[in-house]
Coordinates of C-alpha atoms in Angstrom, one line a residue:
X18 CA -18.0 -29.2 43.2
X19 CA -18.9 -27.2 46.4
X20 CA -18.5 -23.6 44.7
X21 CA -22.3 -23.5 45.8
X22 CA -21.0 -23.1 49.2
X23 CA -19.9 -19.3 48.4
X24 CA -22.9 -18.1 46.2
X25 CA -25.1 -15.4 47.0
X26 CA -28.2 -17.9 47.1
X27 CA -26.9 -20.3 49.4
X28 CA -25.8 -17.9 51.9
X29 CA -29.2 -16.7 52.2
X30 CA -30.6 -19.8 52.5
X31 CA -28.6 -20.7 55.3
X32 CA -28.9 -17.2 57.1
X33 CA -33.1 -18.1 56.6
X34 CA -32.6 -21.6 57.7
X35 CA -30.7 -20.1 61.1
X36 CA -33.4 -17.4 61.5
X37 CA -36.4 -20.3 61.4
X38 CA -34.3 -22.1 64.0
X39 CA -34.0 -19.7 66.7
X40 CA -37.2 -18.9 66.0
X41 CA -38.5 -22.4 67.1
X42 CA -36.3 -22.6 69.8
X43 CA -37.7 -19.5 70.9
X44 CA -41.1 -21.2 71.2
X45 CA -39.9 -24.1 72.5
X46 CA -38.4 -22.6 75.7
X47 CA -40.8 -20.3 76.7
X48 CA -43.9 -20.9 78.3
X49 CA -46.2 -18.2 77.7
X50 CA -48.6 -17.8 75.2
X51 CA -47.4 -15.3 73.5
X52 CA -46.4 -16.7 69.7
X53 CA -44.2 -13.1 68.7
X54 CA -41.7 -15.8 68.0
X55 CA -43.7 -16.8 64.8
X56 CA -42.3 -13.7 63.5
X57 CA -39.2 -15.0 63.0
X58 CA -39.7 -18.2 61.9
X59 CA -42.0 -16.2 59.0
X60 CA -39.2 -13.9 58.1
X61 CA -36.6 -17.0 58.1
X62 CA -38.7 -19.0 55.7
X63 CA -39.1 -15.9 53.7
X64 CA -35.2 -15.4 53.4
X65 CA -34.3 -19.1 52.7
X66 CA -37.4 -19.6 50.0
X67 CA -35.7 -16.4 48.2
X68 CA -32.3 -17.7 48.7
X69 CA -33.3 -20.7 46.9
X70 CA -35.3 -18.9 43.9
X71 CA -32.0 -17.0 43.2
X72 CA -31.0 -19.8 42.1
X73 CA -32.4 -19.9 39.1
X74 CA -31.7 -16.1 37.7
X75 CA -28.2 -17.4 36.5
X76 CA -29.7 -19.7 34.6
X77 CA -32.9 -17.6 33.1
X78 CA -32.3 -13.7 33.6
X79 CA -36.1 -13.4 35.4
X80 CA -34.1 -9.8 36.0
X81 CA -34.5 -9.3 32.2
X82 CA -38.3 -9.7 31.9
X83 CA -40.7 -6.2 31.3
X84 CA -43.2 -6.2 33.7
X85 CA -41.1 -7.7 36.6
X86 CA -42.9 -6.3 39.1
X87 CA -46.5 -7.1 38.2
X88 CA -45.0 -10.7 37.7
X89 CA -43.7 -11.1 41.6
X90 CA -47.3 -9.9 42.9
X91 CA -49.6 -12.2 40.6
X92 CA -46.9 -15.0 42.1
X93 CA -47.7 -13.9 45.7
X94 CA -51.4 -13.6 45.0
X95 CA -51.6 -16.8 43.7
X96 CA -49.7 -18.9 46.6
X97 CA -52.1 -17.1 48.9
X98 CA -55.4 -17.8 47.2
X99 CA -53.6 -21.6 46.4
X100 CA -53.1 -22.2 49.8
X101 CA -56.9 -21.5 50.4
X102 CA -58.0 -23.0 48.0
X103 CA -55.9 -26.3 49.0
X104 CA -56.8 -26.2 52.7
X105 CA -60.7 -25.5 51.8
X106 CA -60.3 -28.2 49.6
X107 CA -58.5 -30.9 51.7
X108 CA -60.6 -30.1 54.8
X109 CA -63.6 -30.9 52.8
X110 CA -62.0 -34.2 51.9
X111 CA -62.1 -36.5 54.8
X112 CA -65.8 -36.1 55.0
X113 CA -66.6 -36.7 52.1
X114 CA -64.1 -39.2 51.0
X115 CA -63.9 -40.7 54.3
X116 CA -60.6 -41.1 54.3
X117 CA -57.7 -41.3 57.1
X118 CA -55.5 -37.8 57.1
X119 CA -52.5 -40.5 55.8
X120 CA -54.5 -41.7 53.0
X121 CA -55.4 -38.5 52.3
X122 CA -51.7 -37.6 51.5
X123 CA -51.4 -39.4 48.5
X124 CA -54.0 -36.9 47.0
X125 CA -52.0 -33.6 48.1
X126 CA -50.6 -33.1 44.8
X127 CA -53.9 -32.9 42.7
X128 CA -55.0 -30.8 45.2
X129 CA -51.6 -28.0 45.6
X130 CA -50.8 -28.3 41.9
X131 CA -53.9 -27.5 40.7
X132 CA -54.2 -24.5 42.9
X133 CA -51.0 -22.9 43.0
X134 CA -51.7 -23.0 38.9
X135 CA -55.4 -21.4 39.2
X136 CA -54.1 -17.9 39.2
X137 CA -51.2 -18.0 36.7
X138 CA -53.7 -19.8 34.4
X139 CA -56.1 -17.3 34.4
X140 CA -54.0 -14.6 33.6
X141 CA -52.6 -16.2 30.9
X142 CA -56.1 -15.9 29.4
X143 CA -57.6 -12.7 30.6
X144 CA -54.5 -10.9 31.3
X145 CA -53.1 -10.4 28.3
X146 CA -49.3 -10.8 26.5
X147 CA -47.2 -9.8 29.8
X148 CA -48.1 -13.0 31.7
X149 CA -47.8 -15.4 28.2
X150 CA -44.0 -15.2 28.3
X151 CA -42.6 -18.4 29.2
X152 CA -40.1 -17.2 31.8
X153 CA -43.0 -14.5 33.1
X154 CA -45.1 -18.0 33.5
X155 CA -42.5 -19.7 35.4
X156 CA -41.0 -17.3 37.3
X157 CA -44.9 -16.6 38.5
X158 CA -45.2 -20.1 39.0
X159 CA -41.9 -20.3 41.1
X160 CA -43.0 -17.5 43.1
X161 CA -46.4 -18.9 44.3
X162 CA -45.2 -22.4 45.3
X163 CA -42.7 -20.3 47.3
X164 CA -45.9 -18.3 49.1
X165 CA -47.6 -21.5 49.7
X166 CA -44.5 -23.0 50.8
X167 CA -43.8 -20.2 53.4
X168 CA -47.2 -20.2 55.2
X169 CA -47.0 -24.0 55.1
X170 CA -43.8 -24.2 56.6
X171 CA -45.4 -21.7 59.6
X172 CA -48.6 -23.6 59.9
X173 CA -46.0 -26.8 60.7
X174 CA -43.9 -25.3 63.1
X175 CA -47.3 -23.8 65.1
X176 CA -48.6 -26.5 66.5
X177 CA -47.6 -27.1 70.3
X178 CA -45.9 -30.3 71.5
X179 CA -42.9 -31.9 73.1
X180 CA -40.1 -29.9 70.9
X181 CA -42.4 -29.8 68.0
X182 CA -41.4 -26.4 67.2
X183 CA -37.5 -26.8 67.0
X184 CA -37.8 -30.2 64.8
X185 CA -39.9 -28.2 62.7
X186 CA -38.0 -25.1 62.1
X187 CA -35.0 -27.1 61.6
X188 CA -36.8 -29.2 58.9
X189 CA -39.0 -27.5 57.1
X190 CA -37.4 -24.6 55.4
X191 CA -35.6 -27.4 53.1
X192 CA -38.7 -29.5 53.1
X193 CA -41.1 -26.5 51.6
X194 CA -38.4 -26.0 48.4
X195 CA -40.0 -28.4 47.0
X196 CA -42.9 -26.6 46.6
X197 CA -42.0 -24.7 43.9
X198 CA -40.0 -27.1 42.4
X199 CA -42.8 -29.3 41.6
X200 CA -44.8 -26.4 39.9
X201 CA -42.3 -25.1 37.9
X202 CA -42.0 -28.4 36.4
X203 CA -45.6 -28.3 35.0
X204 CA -45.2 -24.7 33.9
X205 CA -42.1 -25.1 32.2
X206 CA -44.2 -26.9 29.6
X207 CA -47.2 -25.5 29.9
X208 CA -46.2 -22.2 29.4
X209 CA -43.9 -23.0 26.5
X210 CA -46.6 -25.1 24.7
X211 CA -49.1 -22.4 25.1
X212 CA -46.5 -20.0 23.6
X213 CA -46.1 -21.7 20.5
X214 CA -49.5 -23.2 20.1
X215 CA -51.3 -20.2 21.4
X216 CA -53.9 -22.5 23.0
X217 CA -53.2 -22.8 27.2
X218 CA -54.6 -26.3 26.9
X219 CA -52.5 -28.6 25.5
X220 CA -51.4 -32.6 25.5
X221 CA -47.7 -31.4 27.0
X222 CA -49.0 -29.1 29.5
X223 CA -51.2 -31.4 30.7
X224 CA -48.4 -33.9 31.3
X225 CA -46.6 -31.6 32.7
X226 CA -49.2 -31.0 35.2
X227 CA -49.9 -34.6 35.9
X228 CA -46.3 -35.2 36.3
X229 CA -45.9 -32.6 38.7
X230 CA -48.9 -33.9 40.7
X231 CA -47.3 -37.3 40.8
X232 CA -44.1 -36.8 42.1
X233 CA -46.0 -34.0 44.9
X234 CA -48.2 -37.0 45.9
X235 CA -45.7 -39.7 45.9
X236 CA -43.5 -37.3 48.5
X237 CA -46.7 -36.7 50.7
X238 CA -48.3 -39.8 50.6
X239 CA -44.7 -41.6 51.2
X240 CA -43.8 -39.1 53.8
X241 CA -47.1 -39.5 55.9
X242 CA -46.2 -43.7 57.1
X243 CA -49.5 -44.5 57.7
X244 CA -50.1 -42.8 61.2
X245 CA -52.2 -40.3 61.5
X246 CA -51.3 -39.6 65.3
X247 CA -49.6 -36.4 66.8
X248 CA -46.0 -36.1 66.9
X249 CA -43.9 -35.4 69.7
X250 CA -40.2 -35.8 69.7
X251 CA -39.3 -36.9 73.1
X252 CA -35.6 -37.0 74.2
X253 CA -32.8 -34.7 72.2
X254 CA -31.0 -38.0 70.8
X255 CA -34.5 -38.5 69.0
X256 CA -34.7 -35.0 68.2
X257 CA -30.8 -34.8 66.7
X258 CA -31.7 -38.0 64.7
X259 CA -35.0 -36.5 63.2
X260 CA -33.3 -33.2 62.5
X261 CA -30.3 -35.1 60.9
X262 CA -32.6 -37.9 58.6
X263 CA -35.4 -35.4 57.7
X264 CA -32.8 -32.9 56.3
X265 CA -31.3 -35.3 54.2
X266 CA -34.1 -37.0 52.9
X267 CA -35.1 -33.0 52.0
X268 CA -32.3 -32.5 50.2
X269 CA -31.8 -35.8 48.2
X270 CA -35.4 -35.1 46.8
X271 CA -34.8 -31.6 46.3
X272 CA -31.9 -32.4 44.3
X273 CA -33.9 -35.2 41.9
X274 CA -36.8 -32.3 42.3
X275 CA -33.9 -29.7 41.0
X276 CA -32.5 -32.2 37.7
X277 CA -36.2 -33.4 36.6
X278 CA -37.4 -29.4 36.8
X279 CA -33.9 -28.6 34.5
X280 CA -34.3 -30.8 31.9
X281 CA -37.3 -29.2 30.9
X282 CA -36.6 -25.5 32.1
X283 CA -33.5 -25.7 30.0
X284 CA -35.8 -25.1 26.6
X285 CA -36.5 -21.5 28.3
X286 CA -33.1 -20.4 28.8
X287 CA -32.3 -17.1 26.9
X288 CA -29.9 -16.5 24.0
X289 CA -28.2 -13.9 27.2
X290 CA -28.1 -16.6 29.6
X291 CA -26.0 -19.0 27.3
X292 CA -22.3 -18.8 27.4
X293 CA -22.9 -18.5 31.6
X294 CA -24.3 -22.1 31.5
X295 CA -23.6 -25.2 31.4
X296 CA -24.8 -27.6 28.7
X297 CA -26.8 -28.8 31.1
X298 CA -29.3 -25.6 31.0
X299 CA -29.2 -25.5 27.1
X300 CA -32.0 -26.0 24.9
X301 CA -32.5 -29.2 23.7
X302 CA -35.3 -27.6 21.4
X303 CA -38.3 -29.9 22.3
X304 CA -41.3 -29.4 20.0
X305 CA -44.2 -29.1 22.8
X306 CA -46.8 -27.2 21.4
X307 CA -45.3 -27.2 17.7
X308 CA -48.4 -28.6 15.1
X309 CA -47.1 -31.6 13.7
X310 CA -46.5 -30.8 10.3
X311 CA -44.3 -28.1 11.6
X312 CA -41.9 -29.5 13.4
X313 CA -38.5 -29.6 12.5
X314 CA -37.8 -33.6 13.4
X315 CA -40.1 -34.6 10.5
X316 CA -38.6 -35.4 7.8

């Protein structure tokens, strides 16, 4: 049950978690202006968000894809230009929709989802076979919810106030998994739809997308209380609590995140991948994107 505790990807994500940390309490101690300290929260979040993707090689052999490479930088490409797009976006918002920041929230998913799949969509049509794949669509996919995550996770930890940045760091590097999570669970059907259909438009993919934006906007808009005032956390028994209550929260929706995203990523896993799973992570052989009268549950 906790052989988790002695994998590869943990460890890393706990070595990333501890770098963020000390990188907060960095900036929370000292008083100059100087924000070096950023550094390290960066390369923390870095480590734990690639901690956490390792966790799904095991189960789809990414590592066995051609074009790996090309693959990882259209992933970090597109988390950069969806976190743009999102924060153009959501800063054009409140004027025009008039709407407090904590209403807002309940429209983040629309917003992230759509942009962290702007790239990887594309590509699938102008780029050729190498980004059709499946797995080369989700791992893609995985890749720039983790960018987006990352620089997310900084811009949260940036902002001054009373021990703002050591709640933060302590918080967010389990908070921003689910950043990926929720995308992969749209392109896991996408992508597989599009595969077989060879249209990128389909009725699955687009309920995978609109599932995916669902559950994002139903964690923001939840997560956001109402207030739209500035935080501070006051005395270290508020802090501890915070810390302790925000983490798990984190974690009991990353792990609902986790089992929703597996029950459809299981159709991609790889005839080389299954005697090392579970049942769990094999195929249940869903017909998305199969034309009716060739599907194989029709009698």
């Amino acid at each position: 049950m906790f052989g988790f505790l002695s994998q590869t990807w943990f460890r890393l994500f706990i070595l990333g978690w501890l770098i963020t940390v000390c990188g907060g309490i960095i900036g929370t101690i000292q008083s100059s202006e100087n924000k070096w300290w950023l550094v390290l929260v960066a390369l923390g979040l870095i480590i734990s968000m690639y901690g956490f993707l390792l966790i799904f090689e095991r189960h789809l052999r990414f590592s066995e894809l051609p074009n790996l490479r090309s693959i990882a930088i259209a992933g970090v490409i597109s988390g950069l230009v969806g976190f743009g797009i999102s924060a153009v976006v959501q800063s054009w918002l409140e004027p025009l929709a008039k709407m407090p920041l904590s209403d807002q929230m309940w429209l983040t998913g629309l917003v992230e989802e759509s942009a962290k799949l702007l790239v990887p969509l594309l590509l699938w049509k102008i780029a050729g076979d190498r980004f059709r794949d499946p797995r080369a669509g989700m791992l893609m996919v995985l890749i720039s919810g983790a960018t987006l995550g990352i620089i997310e996770g900084v811009f949260y930890i940036l902002p001054s106030g009373e021990h703002v940045h050591l709640v933060m760091s302590g918080i967010r590097p389990l908070t921003e998994i689910a950043h990926p999570l929720f995308t992969a669970i749209a392109a896991a059907i996408i992508w597989l739809a599009a595969y077989r259909s060879t249209h990128l438009f389909t009725i699955a993919g687009l309920g995978g997308w609109a599932l995916a934006a669902a559950l994002h906007s139903l964690q923001d808009g939840v997560g956001a209380g109402g207030s739209d005032a500035p935080v501070d956390y006051g005395p270290m028994g508020e802090v501890i609590q915070t810390l302790l209550l925000g983490n798990a929260l984190s974690a009991l929706y990353a792990v609902g995140l986790f089992l929703v995203l597996r029950h459809f990523a299981r159709e991609l896993t790889p005839p080389t991948a299954l005697a090392a799973n579970s049942a769990h992570w094999r195929p249940q052989i869903k017909q998305w994107g199969v034309p009716r009268n060739q599907r194989t549950d029709q009698k």
